[in-house]
PDB file of C-alpha atoms in Angstrom:
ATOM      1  CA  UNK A   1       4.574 -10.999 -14.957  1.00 52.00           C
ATOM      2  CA  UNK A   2       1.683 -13.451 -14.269  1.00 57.00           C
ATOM      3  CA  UNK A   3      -1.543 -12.142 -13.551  1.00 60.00           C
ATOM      4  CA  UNK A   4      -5.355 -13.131 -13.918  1.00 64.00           C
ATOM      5  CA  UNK A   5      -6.702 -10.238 -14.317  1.00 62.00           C
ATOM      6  CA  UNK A   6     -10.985  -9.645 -13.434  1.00 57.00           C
ATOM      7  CA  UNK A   7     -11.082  -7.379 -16.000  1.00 60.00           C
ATOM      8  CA  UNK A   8      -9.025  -7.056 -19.551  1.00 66.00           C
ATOM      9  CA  UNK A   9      -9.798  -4.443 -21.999  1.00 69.00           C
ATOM     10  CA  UNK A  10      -8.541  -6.683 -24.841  1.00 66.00           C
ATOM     11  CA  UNK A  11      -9.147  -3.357 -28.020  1.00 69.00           C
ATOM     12  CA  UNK A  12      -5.254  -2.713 -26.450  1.00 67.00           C
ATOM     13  CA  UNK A  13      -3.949  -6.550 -27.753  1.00 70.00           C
ATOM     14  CA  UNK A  14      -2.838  -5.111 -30.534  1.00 79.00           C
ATOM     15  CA  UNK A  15       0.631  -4.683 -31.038  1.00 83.00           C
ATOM     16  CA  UNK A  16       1.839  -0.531 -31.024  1.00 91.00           C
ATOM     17  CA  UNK A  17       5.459   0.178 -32.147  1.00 95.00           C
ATOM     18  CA  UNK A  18       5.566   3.528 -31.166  1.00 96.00           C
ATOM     19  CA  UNK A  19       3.275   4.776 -28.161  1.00 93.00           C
ATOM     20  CA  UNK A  20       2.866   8.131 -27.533  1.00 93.00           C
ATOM     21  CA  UNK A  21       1.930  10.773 -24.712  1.00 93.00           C
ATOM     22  CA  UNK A  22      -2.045  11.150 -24.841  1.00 92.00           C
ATOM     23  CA  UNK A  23      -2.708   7.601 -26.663  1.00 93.00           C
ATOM     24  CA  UNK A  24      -4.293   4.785 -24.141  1.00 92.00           C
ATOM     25  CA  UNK A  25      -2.018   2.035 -22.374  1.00 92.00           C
ATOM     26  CA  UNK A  26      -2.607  -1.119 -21.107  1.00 92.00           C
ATOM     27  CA  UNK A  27      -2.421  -0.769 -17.439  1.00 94.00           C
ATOM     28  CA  UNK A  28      -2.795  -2.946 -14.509  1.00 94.00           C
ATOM     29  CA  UNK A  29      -4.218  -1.741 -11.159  1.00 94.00           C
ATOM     30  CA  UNK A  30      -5.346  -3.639  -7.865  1.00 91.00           C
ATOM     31  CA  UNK A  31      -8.532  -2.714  -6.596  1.00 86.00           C
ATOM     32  CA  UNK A  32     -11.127  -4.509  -3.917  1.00 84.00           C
ATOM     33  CA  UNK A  33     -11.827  -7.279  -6.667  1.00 83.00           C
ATOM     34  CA  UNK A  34      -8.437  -8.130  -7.538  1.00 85.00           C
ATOM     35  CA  UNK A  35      -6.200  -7.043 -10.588  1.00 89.00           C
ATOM     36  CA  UNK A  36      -7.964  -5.207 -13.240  1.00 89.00           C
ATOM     37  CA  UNK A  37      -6.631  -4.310 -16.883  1.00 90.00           C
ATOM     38  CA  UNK A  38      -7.685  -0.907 -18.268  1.00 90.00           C
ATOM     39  CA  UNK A  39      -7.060   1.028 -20.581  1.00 92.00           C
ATOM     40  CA  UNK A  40      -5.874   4.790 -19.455  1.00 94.00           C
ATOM     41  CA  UNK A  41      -4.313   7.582 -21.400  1.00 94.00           C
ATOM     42  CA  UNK A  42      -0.368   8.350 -21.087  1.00 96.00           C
ATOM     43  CA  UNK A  43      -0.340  11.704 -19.193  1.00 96.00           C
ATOM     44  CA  UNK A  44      -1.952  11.803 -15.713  1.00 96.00           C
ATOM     45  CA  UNK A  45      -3.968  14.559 -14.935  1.00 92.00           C
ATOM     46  CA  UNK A  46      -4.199  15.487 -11.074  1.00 84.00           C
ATOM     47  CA  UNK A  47      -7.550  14.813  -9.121  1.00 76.00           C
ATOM     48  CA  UNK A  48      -9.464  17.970  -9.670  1.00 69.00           C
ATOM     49  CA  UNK A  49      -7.922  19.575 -12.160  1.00 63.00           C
ATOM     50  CA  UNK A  50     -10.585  19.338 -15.157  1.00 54.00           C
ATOM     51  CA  UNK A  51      -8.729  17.643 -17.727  1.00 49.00           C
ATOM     52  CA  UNK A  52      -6.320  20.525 -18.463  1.00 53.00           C
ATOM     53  CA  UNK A  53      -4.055  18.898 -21.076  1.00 50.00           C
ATOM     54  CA  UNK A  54      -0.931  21.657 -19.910  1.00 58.00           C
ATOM     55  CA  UNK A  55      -0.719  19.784 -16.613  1.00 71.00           C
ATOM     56  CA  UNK A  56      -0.587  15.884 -17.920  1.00 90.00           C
ATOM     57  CA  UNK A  57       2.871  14.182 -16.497  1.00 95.00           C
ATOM     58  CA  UNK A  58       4.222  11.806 -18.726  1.00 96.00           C
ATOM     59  CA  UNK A  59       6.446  10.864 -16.107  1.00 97.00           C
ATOM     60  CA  UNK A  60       7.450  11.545 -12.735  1.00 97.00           C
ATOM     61  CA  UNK A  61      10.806  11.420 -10.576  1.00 97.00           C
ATOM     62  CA  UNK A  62      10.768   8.352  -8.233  1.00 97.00           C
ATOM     63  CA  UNK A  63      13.193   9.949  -5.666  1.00 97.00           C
ATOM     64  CA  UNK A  64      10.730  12.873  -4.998  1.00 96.00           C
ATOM     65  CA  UNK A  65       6.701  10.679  -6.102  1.00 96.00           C
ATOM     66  CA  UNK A  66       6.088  10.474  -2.544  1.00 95.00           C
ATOM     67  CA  UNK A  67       5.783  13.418  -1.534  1.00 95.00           C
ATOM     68  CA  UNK A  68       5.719  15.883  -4.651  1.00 94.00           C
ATOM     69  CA  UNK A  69       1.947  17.331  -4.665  1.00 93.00           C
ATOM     70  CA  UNK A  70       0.702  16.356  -7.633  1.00 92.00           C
ATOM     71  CA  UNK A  71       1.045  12.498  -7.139  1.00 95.00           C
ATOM     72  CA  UNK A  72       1.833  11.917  -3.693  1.00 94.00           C
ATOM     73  CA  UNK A  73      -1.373  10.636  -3.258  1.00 95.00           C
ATOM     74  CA  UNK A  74      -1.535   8.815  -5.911  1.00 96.00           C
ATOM     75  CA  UNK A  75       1.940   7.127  -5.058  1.00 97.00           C
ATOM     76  CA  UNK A  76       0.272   6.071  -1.815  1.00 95.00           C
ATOM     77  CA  UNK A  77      -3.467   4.305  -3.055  1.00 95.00           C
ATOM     78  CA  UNK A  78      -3.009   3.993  -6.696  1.00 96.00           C
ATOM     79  CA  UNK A  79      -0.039   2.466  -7.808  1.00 97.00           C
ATOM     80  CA  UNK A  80      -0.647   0.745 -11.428  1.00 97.00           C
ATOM     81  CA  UNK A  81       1.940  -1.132 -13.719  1.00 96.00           C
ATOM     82  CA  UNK A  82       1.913   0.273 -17.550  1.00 96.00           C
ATOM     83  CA  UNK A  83       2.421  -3.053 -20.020  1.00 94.00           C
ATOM     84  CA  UNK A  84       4.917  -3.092 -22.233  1.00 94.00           C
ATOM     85  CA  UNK A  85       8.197  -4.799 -23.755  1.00 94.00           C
ATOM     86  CA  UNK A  86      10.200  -1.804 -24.697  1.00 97.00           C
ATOM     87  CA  UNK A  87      11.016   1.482 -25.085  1.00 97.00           C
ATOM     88  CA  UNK A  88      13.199   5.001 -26.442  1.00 97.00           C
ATOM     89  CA  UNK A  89      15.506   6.745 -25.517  1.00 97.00           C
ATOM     90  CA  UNK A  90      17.653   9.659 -27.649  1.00 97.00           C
ATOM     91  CA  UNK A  91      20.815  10.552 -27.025  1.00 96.00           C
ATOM     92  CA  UNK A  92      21.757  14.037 -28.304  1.00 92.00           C
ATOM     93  CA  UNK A  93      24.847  13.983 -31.295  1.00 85.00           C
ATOM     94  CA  UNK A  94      25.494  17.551 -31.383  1.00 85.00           C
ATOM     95  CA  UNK A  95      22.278  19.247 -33.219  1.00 87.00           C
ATOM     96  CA  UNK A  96      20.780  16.200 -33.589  1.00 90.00           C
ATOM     97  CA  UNK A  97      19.225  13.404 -31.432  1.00 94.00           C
ATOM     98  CA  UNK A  98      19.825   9.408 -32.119  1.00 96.00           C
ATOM     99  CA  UNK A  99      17.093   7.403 -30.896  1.00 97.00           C
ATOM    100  CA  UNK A 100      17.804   4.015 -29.449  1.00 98.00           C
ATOM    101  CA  UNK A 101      15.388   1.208 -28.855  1.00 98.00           C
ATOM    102  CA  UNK A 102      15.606  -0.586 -25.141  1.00 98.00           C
ATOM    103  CA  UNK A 103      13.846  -3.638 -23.628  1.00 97.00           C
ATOM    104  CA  UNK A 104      14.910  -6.826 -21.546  1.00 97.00           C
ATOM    105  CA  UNK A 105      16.654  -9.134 -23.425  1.00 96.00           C
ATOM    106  CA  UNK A 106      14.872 -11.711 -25.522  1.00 93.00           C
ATOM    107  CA  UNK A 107      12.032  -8.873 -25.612  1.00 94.00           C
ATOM    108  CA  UNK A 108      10.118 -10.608 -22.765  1.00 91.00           C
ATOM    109  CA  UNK A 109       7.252  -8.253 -21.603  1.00 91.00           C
ATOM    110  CA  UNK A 110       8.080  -6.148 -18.584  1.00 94.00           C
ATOM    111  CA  UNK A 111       5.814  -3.472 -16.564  1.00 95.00           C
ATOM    112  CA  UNK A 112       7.032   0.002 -16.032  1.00 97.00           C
ATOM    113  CA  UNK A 113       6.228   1.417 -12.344  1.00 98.00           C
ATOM    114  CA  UNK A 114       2.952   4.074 -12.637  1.00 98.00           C
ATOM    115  CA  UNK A 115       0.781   5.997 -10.810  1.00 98.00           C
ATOM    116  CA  UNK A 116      -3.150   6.797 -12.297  1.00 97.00           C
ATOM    117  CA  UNK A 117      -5.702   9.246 -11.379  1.00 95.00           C
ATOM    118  CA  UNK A 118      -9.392   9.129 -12.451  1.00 91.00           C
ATOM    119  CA  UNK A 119     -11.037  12.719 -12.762  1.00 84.00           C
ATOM    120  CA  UNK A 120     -14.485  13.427 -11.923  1.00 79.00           C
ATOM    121  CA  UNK A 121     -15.702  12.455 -15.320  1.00 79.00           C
ATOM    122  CA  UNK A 122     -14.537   8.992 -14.629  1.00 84.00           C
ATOM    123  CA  UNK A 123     -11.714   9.525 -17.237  1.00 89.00           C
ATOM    124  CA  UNK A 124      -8.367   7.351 -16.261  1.00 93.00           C
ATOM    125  CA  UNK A 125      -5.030   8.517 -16.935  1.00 96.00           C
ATOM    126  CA  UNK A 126      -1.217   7.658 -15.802  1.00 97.00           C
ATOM    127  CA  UNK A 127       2.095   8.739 -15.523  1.00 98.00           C
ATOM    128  CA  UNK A 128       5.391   6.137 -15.365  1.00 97.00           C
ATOM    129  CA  UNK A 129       8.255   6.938 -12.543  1.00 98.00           C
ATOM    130  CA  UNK A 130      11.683   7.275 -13.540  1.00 98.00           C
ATOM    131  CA  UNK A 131      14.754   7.267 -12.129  1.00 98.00           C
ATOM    132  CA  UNK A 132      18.994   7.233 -12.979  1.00 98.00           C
ATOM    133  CA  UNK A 133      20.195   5.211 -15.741  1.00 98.00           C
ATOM    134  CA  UNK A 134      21.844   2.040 -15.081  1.00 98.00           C
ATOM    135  CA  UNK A 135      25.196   1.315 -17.255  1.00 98.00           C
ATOM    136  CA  UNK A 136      23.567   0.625 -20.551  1.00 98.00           C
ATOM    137  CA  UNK A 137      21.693   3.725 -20.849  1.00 98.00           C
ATOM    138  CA  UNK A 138      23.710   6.323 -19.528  1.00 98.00           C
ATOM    139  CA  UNK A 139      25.396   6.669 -22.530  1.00 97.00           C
ATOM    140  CA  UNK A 140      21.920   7.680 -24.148  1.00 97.00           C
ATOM    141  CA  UNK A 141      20.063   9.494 -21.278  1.00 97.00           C
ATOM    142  CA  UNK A 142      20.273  10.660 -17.890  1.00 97.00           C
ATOM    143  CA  UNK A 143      17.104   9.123 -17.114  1.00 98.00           C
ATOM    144  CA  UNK A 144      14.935   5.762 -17.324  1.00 98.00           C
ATOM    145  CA  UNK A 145      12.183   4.350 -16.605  1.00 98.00           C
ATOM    146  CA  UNK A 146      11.436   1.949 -13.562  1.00 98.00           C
ATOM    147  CA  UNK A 147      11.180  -0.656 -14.865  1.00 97.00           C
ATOM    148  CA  UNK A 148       9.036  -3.759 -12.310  1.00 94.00           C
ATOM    149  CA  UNK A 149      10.106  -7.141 -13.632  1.00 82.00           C
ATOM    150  CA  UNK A 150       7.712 -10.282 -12.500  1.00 74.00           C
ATOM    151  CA  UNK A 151       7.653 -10.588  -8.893  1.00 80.00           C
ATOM    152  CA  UNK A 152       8.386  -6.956  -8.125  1.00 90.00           C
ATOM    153  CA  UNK A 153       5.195  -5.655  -9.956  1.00 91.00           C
ATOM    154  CA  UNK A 154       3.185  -7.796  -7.399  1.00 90.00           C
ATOM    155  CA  UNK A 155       4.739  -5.892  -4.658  1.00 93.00           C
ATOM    156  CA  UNK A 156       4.043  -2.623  -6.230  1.00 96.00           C
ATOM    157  CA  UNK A 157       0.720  -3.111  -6.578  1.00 95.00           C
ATOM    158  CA  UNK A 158      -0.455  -4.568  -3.349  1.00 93.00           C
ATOM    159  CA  UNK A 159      -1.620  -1.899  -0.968  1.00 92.00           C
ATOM    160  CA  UNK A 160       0.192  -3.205   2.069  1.00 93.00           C
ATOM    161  CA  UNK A 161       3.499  -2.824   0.411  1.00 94.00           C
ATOM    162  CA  UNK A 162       5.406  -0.243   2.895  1.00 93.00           C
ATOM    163  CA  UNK A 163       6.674   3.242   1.637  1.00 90.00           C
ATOM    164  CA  UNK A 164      10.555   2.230   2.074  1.00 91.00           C
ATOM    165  CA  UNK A 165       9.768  -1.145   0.281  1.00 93.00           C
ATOM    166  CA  UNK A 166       8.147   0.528  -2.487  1.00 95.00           C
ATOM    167  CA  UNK A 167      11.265   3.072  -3.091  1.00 93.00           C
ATOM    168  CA  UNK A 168      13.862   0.178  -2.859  1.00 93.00           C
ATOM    169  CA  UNK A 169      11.753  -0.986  -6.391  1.00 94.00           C
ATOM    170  CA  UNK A 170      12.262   1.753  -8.300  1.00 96.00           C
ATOM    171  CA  UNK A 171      16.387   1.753  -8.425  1.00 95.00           C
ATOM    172  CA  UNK A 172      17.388   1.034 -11.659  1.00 96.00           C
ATOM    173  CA  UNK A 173      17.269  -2.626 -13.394  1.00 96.00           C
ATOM    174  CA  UNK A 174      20.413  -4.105 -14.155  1.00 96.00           C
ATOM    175  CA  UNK A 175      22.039  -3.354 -16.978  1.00 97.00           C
ATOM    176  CA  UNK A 176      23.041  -6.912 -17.642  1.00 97.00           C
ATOM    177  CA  UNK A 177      19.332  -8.070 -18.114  1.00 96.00           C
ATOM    178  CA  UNK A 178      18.749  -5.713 -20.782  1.00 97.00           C
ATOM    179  CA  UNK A 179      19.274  -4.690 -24.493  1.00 98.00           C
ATOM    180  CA  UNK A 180      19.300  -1.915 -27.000  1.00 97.00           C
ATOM    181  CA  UNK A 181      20.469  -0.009 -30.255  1.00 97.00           C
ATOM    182  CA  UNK A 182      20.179   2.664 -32.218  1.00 97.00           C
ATOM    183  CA  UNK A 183      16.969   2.906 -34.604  1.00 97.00           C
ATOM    184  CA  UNK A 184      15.823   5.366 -37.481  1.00 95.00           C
ATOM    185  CA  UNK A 185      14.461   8.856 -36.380  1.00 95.00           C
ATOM    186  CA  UNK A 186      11.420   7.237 -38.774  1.00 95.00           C
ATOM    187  CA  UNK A 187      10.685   6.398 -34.932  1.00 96.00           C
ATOM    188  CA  UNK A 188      10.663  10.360 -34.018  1.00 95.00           C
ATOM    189  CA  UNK A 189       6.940  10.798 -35.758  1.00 95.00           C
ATOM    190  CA  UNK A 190       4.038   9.325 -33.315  1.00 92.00           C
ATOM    191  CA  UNK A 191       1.856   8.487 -36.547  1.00 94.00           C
ATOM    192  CA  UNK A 192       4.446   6.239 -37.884  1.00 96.00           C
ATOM    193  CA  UNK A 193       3.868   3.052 -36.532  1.00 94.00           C
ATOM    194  CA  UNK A 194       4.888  -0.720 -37.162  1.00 94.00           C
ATOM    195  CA  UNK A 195       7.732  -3.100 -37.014  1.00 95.00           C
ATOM    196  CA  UNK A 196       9.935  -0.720 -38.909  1.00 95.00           C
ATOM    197  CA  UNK A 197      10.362   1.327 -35.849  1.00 96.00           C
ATOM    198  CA  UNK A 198      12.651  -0.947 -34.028  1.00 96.00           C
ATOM    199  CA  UNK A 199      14.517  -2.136 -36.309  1.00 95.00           C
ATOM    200  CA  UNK A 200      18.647  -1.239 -36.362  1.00 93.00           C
ATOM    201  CA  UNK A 201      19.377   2.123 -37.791  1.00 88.00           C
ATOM    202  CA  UNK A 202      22.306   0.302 -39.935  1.00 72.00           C
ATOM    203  CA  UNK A 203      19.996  -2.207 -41.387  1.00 52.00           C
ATOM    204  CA  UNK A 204      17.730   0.278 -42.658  1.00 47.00           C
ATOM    205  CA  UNK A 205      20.503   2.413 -44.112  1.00 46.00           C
ATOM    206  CA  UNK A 206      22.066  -0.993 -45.758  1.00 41.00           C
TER     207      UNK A 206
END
């Protein structure tokens, strides 16, 4: 992705290993100024609704964001891209669940397709769209995200972007462009954080 942007809340440069629901992300919007880059929780509230923690989406189903109530509004006016250059998945092994680390490959930065609301407090938050797995992460979970790689994440945010162009972008990336494998459940804990979280279960267990 290459963008300018008017407005950069740089506290969010720093590296995170292991983001969680209700922690701030670094995420892009368009707005009458051009591209700004804000800082907005992980969980979007709906318009109106107060803050009410019990209703925060972490994410939302890309066949049905246009016209499910909560965010069909949002999927229409304001479209964001959340920053990032990975992300997990767990696969369930009978009683217990595997986690597995996934990103492009080379660990190039990539934007994950979003949706944010700002409540009447002024408060932002978002939500990320997901959709079915490609080849590489079926095996691990029947979902993904959508992941918007350069050029697409223009489209998605410009405003004039039609409603049948903006569904085509949120199919699943290739498989072929991507990575992954399986990481310690030192991952499953959203205080641990660091470079420990991604690395190969088998290394750490070596």
């Amino acid at each position: 992705m290459t963008f300018k942007p008017y407005q950069l809340d740089r506290t969010l440069f720093e590296p995170s290993f292991n983001v969680a629901p209700s922690q701030p992300q670094l995420v892009l919007l368009r707005d009458d100024r051009g591209v700004a880059g804000r800082g907005m929780k992980w969980g979007l509230v709906p318009a109106g609704d107060h803050g009410r923690a019990r209703t925060a989406l972490v994410n939302a189903r890309a066949e049905t964001a246009d016209v499910m109530p909560l965010v069909r509004d949002a999927f229409r006016h304001r479209r964001c891209v959340i920053v990032a250059d990975g992300f997990y998945e767990w696969r369930k092994d009978g009683k217990s669940r595997q986690p597995f680390f996934l990103r492009l490959k080379g660990g190039r930065a990539f934007g994950f397709a979003g949706l944010w609301e700002r409540n009447e407090s002024g408060d932002e938050t978002c939500t990320l769209l997901t959709t079915r797995p490609n080849e590489l992460v079926a095996p691990v979970h029947n979902r993904m995200p959508c992941i918007l790689d350069r050029e697409p994440a223009a489209r998605w945010l410009d405003a004039a972007t039609g409603s049948d162009r903006l569904k085509e972008m949120l199919l699943p990336i290739a498989a072929a462009g991507m990575e992954c494998w399986p990481v310690s459940t030192f991952v499953n804990s959203p205080a641990n954080d660091g470079p420990e979280c991604i690395v190969i279960a088998a290394a750490i267990a070596d």
